[in-house]
């Protein structure tokens, strides 16, 4: 063994000495090799001679060597980096007193981090003072915070961008960088699953920073089907250049999927941000993402999320209409009446096209570049074209109605970064408290029925309270609707619904064979529950239950359950009652079990035993149902054989094949994306499956054309 190639640099090789003067010298060599390759080291074992009492044998390994060993009684277990890696070096002392390599295992079963080696404990200074957490954090903050508010780090490698990109950096006040990093480091210390990343420019100054807490990542797994990317604070030149990823939970409450501070609105910035966010969300892209009408955002979404449907927020469009067409102020009311009629009352694409053309001609808008671009992008924002999509209430007429506005009471034009950082935890705690209260109400309160409608009764225990109230309005509103058949083709029937409450006529298409129903009001697409016009058609067609396809799990009391909603919705009702009963009994057990140490041990043992048994039962049921589903798939098509295998893989294949947002699975380039963590926390994070914090390899290949 003459030389060992250094990972990531084919031209660099570390020469292996033929012998070492001591086992410490051998370990120093192994540490140097590990640092260049990108893993942490540990002294695994050593052995002394029984006769001379001197060391004669030693083994050094990767810190991920072996498997995690933990007591079942651990109440607050510590995260362990061990995942069964076999990489190691075994040395023995020869008769001449020199140490020789007896065996060397080079292969690892995990990703290597050469650009972040300095974060591993084994590669930091052994000075006890520097290893103190508080002192170490203080030194990190001091080293990375310049007086002008930029970050620098001599241990970070830059991603080389275009020369014109050299000066781009966040504009922060003096001391803001230290305060921001203090918040991020503290939150990661409190919860190792807290995720954050920074992007540095060529001069090692802070350009962009992104962060998301553990709850945001967990909420995304359940409610990440529709996401709104809001750049309002940045585009309106607020003091803090904040952008946020927002969704809604089962109670229609806003949930935060991530925050970022960005230096500009270029394609490079959004490519970095979306790629980083995609990684934080476990490489799971949303079905729909809404944003402002910005070309750089649109191009970045197309690269990072090629399978995601991109839409413009309607309130963004309406806000820009008034600002971009301010020269029409003398005719503002007349124009807005025509514009609103075109976008809100055009039930067919042909109707939309006809009204748009008349509006353009009447107000001489043929040469308005922005208005022409709005028409070209009509399929991204006009309600007429939003078919076969679910927007989960994020598509609103005004910002005040949008979940995006929940930050507005905390962030104003003059809010400083210091003020924002100071209240960020309070903001998050307020959101969690509101959700906890809504969960409690859903468990303990019974919704009031206001009609004998079978639809209302069906969903009273299925929908969460907030959604049920909205659906209840539609059930009651069906009484003010009258329908007549417009046409019938043997497969489907088209009805004209006259809504006396809104004084409007709507078109509803109904296929009784497939139980497909579609209304021109687009309420199901926009809000996620059926409208009064669809309800009256179902009722007149002799269908007295809402088809399961029109009951979105995200709006039900089973939204956080692992099991899908079955055809028998009574199961959801039964589950709610079981949860209520178990919660009441758990409170009683908690009171009795906390009286003494002995009763505490009894209660804890009973809970652990019950949890283990329940988990086995539930997992067995899931495996059985998956087996049945797989059997059906095999019978229907041999082409789907590999799908179940791919889904069942615990993460290795997913990490290798879809760990980065790439198109056509090409090898991505490497941007400057750096996680600033302490205490080697990046390799201690217990992200689900393949969620290793590996941020240096996520830039899509299309970015190379932009450099």
mmCIF file of N, CA and C in Angstrom, residues 448-519:
data_model
loop_
_atom_site.group_PDB
_atom_site.id
_atom_site.type_symbol
_atom_site.label_atom_id
_atom_site.label_comp_id
_atom_site.label_asym_id
_atom_site.label_seq_id
_atom_site.Cartn_x
_atom_site.Cartn_y
_atom_site.Cartn_z
ATOM 1 N N UNK A 448 -71.876 21.438 15.604
ATOM 2 C CA UNK A 448 -73.328 21.551 15.631
ATOM 3 C C UNK A 448 -73.884 21.416 14.215
ATOM 4 N N UNK A 449 -74.863 20.539 14.041
ATOM 5 C CA UNK A 449 -75.519 20.376 12.752
ATOM 6 C C UNK A 449 -76.613 21.421 12.602
ATOM 7 N N UNK A 450 -76.716 22.009 11.407
ATOM 8 C CA UNK A 450 -77.688 23.074 11.176
ATOM 9 C C UNK A 450 -78.743 22.695 10.138
ATOM 10 N N UNK A 451 -78.697 21.451 9.654
ATOM 11 C CA UNK A 451 -79.681 21.000 8.671
ATOM 12 C C UNK A 451 -79.771 19.491 8.731
ATOM 13 N N UNK A 452 -80.822 18.919 8.133
ATOM 14 C CA UNK A 452 -80.924 17.448 8.078
ATOM 15 C C UNK A 452 -80.157 16.849 6.906
ATOM 16 N N UNK A 453 -79.296 17.620 6.257
ATOM 17 C CA UNK A 453 -78.578 17.158 5.075
ATOM 18 C C UNK A 453 -77.686 15.962 5.400
ATOM 19 N N UNK A 454 -77.756 14.895 4.593
ATOM 20 C CA UNK A 454 -76.869 13.739 4.816
ATOM 21 C C UNK A 454 -75.399 14.083 4.564
ATOM 22 N N UNK A 455 -75.145 15.080 3.704
ATOM 23 C CA UNK A 455 -73.761 15.506 3.452
ATOM 24 C C UNK A 455 -73.159 16.155 4.702
ATOM 25 N N UNK A 456 -73.948 16.965 5.359
ATOM 26 C CA UNK A 456 -73.470 17.635 6.574
ATOM 27 C C UNK A 456 -73.189 16.613 7.665
ATOM 28 N N UNK A 457 -74.093 15.651 7.829
ATOM 29 C CA UNK A 457 -73.905 14.626 8.849
ATOM 30 C C UNK A 457 -72.700 13.756 8.524
ATOM 31 N N UNK A 458 -72.527 13.426 7.247
ATOM 32 C CA UNK A 458 -71.419 12.567 6.817
ATOM 33 C C UNK A 458 -70.068 13.129 7.213
ATOM 34 N N UNK A 459 -69.884 14.426 7.038
ATOM 35 C CA UNK A 459 -68.566 15.030 7.237
ATOM 36 C C UNK A 459 -68.407 15.757 8.568
ATOM 37 N N UNK A 460 -69.416 15.687 9.429
ATOM 38 C CA UNK A 460 -69.345 16.411 10.704
ATOM 39 C C UNK A 460 -68.221 15.902 11.594
ATOM 40 N N UNK A 461 -67.914 14.596 11.507
ATOM 41 C CA UNK A 461 -66.829 14.043 12.316
ATOM 42 C C UNK A 461 -65.585 13.743 11.487
ATOM 43 N N UNK A 462 -65.647 14.068 10.216
ATOM 44 C CA UNK A 462 -64.514 13.797 9.332
ATOM 45 C C UNK A 462 -63.659 15.039 9.160
ATOM 46 N N UNK A 463 -64.273 16.141 8.771
ATOM 47 C CA UNK A 463 -63.549 17.398 8.602
ATOM 48 C C UNK A 463 -63.159 17.991 9.949
ATOM 49 N N UNK A 464 -62.068 18.735 9.959
ATOM 50 C CA UNK A 464 -61.728 19.528 11.143
ATOM 51 C C UNK A 464 -62.780 20.625 11.309
ATOM 52 N N UNK A 465 -62.852 21.221 12.478
ATOM 53 C CA UNK A 465 -63.900 22.205 12.764
ATOM 54 C C UNK A 465 -63.902 23.348 11.764
ATOM 55 N N UNK A 466 -62.721 23.877 11.458
ATOM 56 C CA UNK A 466 -62.634 25.053 10.587
ATOM 57 C C UNK A 466 -63.132 24.727 9.183
ATOM 58 N N UNK A 467 -62.741 23.590 8.650
ATOM 59 C CA UNK A 467 -63.179 23.197 7.307
ATOM 60 C C UNK A 467 -64.651 22.828 7.316
ATOM 61 N N UNK A 468 -65.098 22.175 8.375
ATOM 62 C CA UNK A 468 -66.511 21.790 8.435
ATOM 63 C C UNK A 468 -67.410 23.029 8.432
ATOM 64 N N UNK A 469 -67.008 24.077 9.129
ATOM 65 C CA UNK A 469 -67.800 25.312 9.133
ATOM 66 C C UNK A 469 -67.912 25.886 7.725
ATOM 67 N N UNK A 470 -66.817 25.838 6.977
ATOM 68 C CA UNK A 470 -66.836 26.351 5.603
ATOM 69 C C UNK A 470 -67.713 25.473 4.715
ATOM 70 N N UNK A 471 -67.591 24.155 4.892
ATOM 71 C CA UNK A 471 -68.404 23.233 4.095
ATOM 72 C C UNK A 471 -69.878 23.374 4.466
ATOM 73 N N UNK A 472 -70.142 23.612 5.734
ATOM 74 C CA UNK A 472 -71.520 23.771 6.205
ATOM 75 C C UNK A 472 -72.212 24.945 5.516
ATOM 76 N N UNK A 473 -71.459 26.010 5.252
ATOM 77 C CA UNK A 473 -72.005 27.159 4.532
ATOM 78 C C UNK A 473 -72.463 26.739 3.137
ATOM 79 N N UNK A 474 -71.691 25.874 2.489
ATOM 80 C CA UNK A 474 -72.051 25.402 1.157
ATOM 81 C C UNK A 474 -73.290 24.500 1.207
ATOM 82 N N UNK A 475 -73.388 23.661 2.225
ATOM 83 C CA UNK A 475 -74.556 22.781 2.368
ATOM 84 C C UNK A 475 -75.822 23.612 2.524
ATOM 85 N N UNK A 476 -75.757 24.627 3.375
ATOM 86 C CA UNK A 476 -76.921 25.488 3.592
ATOM 87 C C UNK A 476 -77.223 26.323 2.353
ATOM 88 N N UNK A 477 -76.171 26.729 1.631
ATOM 89 C CA UNK A 477 -76.362 27.548 0.437
ATOM 90 C C UNK A 477 -76.987 26.793 -0.713
ATOM 91 N N UNK A 478 -76.946 25.446 -0.662
ATOM 92 C CA UNK A 478 -77.535 24.644 -1.742
ATOM 93 C C UNK A 478 -79.040 24.866 -1.845
ATOM 94 N N UNK A 479 -79.659 25.297 -0.750
ATOM 95 C CA UNK A 479 -81.106 25.545 -0.764
ATOM 96 C C UNK A 479 -81.472 26.716 -1.667
ATOM 97 N N UNK A 480 -80.502 27.594 -1.944
ATOM 98 C CA UNK A 480 -80.760 28.769 -2.782
ATOM 99 C C UNK A 480 -80.338 28.534 -4.227
ATOM 100 N N UNK A 481 -80.177 27.275 -4.611
ATOM 101 C CA UNK A 481 -79.743 26.943 -5.981
ATOM 102 C C UNK A 481 -80.832 26.170 -6.717
ATOM 103 N N UNK A 482 -80.973 26.488 -7.974
ATOM 104 C CA UNK A 482 -81.925 25.785 -8.837
ATOM 105 C C UNK A 482 -81.162 25.272 -10.051
ATOM 106 N N UNK A 483 -81.434 24.037 -10.467
ATOM 107 C CA UNK A 483 -80.684 23.466 -11.579
ATOM 108 C C UNK A 483 -81.598 23.046 -12.710
ATOM 109 N N UNK A 484 -81.021 23.049 -13.899
ATOM 110 C CA UNK A 484 -81.700 22.499 -15.064
ATOM 111 C C UNK A 484 -80.648 21.878 -15.969
ATOM 112 N N UNK A 485 -81.071 20.869 -16.720
ATOM 113 C CA UNK A 485 -80.138 20.165 -17.599
ATOM 114 C C UNK A 485 -79.859 21.012 -18.833
ATOM 115 N N UNK A 486 -78.579 21.228 -19.111
ATOM 116 C CA UNK A 486 -78.163 21.985 -20.285
ATOM 117 C C UNK A 486 -77.945 21.049 -21.471
ATOM 118 N N UNK A 487 -77.222 19.946 -21.232
ATOM 119 C CA UNK A 487 -77.018 18.966 -22.291
ATOM 120 C C UNK A 487 -76.675 17.616 -21.675
ATOM 121 N N UNK A 488 -76.869 16.557 -22.459
ATOM 122 C CA UNK A 488 -76.629 15.199 -21.989
ATOM 123 C C UNK A 488 -76.101 14.387 -23.159
ATOM 124 N N UNK A 489 -74.966 13.698 -22.952
ATOM 125 C CA UNK A 489 -74.357 12.967 -24.061
ATOM 126 C C UNK A 489 -74.282 11.459 -23.821
ATOM 127 N N UNK A 490 -74.988 10.972 -22.825
ATOM 128 C CA UNK A 490 -74.980 9.541 -22.541
ATOM 129 C C UNK A 490 -73.939 9.133 -21.531
ATOM 130 N N UNK A 491 -72.860 9.900 -21.423
ATOM 131 C CA UNK A 491 -71.801 9.607 -20.447
ATOM 132 C C UNK A 491 -71.871 10.586 -19.275
ATOM 133 N N UNK A 492 -71.999 11.849 -19.584
ATOM 134 C CA UNK A 492 -72.068 12.883 -18.559
ATOM 135 C C UNK A 492 -73.224 13.831 -18.840
ATOM 136 N N UNK A 493 -73.589 14.555 -17.809
ATOM 137 C CA UNK A 493 -74.674 15.526 -17.903
ATOM 138 C C UNK A 493 -74.132 16.891 -17.498
ATOM 139 N N UNK A 494 -74.467 17.916 -18.252
ATOM 140 C CA UNK A 494 -74.081 19.282 -17.919
ATOM 141 C C UNK A 494 -75.311 20.029 -17.408
ATOM 142 N N UNK A 495 -75.180 20.566 -16.197
ATOM 143 C CA UNK A 495 -76.273 21.319 -15.578
ATOM 144 C C UNK A 495 -75.931 22.805 -15.559
ATOM 145 N N UNK A 496 -76.968 23.627 -15.639
ATOM 146 C CA UNK A 496 -76.842 25.055 -15.371
ATOM 147 C C UNK A 496 -77.458 25.299 -13.990
ATOM 148 N N UNK A 497 -76.656 25.830 -13.079
ATOM 149 C CA UNK A 497 -77.105 26.083 -11.713
ATOM 150 C C UNK A 497 -77.299 27.584 -11.527
ATOM 151 N N UNK A 498 -78.519 27.957 -11.191
ATOM 152 C CA UNK A 498 -78.781 29.364 -10.901
ATOM 153 C C UNK A 498 -78.661 29.565 -9.399
ATOM 154 N N UNK A 499 -77.677 30.352 -8.992
ATOM 155 C CA UNK A 499 -77.418 30.631 -7.577
ATOM 156 C C UNK A 499 -78.098 31.950 -7.230
ATOM 157 N N UNK A 500 -79.202 31.878 -6.498
ATOM 158 C CA UNK A 500 -79.962 33.088 -6.176
ATOM 159 C C UNK A 500 -79.239 33.971 -5.164
ATOM 160 N N UNK A 501 -78.345 33.390 -4.369
ATOM 161 C CA UNK A 501 -77.618 34.192 -3.380
ATOM 162 C C UNK A 501 -76.611 35.108 -4.050
ATOM 163 N N UNK A 502 -75.892 34.591 -5.051
ATOM 164 C CA UNK A 502 -74.892 35.404 -5.742
ATOM 165 C C UNK A 502 -75.409 35.968 -7.060
ATOM 166 N N UNK A 503 -76.645 35.588 -7.429
ATOM 167 C CA UNK A 503 -77.248 36.054 -8.687
ATOM 168 C C UNK A 503 -76.361 35.703 -9.891
ATOM 169 N N UNK A 504 -75.807 34.495 -9.870
ATOM 170 C CA UNK A 504 -74.932 34.035 -10.943
ATOM 171 C C UNK A 504 -75.384 32.664 -11.437
ATOM 172 N N UNK A 505 -75.052 32.365 -12.684
ATOM 173 C CA UNK A 505 -75.283 31.042 -13.244
ATOM 174 C C UNK A 505 -73.957 30.295 -13.335
ATOM 175 N N UNK A 506 -73.954 29.018 -12.965
ATOM 176 C CA UNK A 506 -72.747 28.205 -12.989
ATOM 177 C C UNK A 506 -72.997 26.923 -13.777
ATOM 178 N N UNK A 507 -71.938 26.374 -14.332
ATOM 179 C CA UNK A 507 -72.009 25.131 -15.100
ATOM 180 C C UNK A 507 -71.401 23.996 -14.278
ATOM 181 N N UNK A 508 -72.140 22.894 -14.168
ATOM 182 C CA UNK A 508 -71.652 21.723 -13.438
ATOM 183 C C UNK A 508 -71.716 20.508 -14.360
ATOM 184 N N UNK A 509 -70.593 19.825 -14.524
ATOM 185 C CA UNK A 509 -70.535 18.592 -15.307
ATOM 186 C C UNK A 509 -70.511 17.391 -14.357
ATOM 187 N N UNK A 510 -71.386 16.406 -14.619
ATOM 188 C CA UNK A 510 -71.520 15.261 -13.722
ATOM 189 C C UNK A 510 -71.462 13.958 -14.513
ATOM 190 N N UNK A 511 -70.535 13.076 -14.091
ATOM 191 C CA UNK A 511 -70.427 11.741 -14.658
ATOM 192 C C UNK A 511 -70.797 10.755 -13.564
ATOM 193 N N UNK A 512 -72.008 10.215 -13.655
ATOM 194 C CA UNK A 512 -72.500 9.335 -12.605
ATOM 195 C C UNK A 512 -71.785 8.010 -12.532
ATOM 196 N N UNK A 513 -71.227 7.552 -13.642
ATOM 197 C CA UNK A 513 -70.521 6.271 -13.656
ATOM 198 C C UNK A 513 -69.205 6.356 -12.886
ATOM 199 N N UNK A 514 -68.439 7.401 -13.153
ATOM 200 C CA UNK A 514 -67.140 7.585 -12.496
ATOM 201 C C UNK A 514 -67.224 8.430 -11.232
ATOM 202 N N UNK A 515 -68.421 8.953 -10.932
ATOM 203 C CA UNK A 515 -68.625 9.855 -9.794
ATOM 204 C C UNK A 515 -67.709 11.075 -9.898
ATOM 205 N N UNK A 516 -67.561 11.593 -11.126
ATOM 206 C CA UNK A 516 -66.762 12.796 -11.378
ATOM 207 C C UNK A 516 -67.687 14.001 -11.454
ATOM 208 N N UNK A 517 -67.327 15.065 -10.771
ATOM 209 C CA UNK A 517 -68.131 16.275 -10.803
ATOM 210 C C UNK A 517 -67.212 17.490 -10.848
ATOM 211 N N UNK A 518 -67.585 18.470 -11.654
ATOM 212 C CA UNK A 518 -66.742 19.660 -11.821
ATOM 213 C C UNK A 518 -67.636 20.882 -11.980
ATOM 214 N N UNK A 519 -67.386 21.906 -11.177
ATOM 215 C CA UNK A 519 -68.182 23.136 -11.231
ATOM 216 C C UNK A 519 -67.322 24.284 -11.739
#
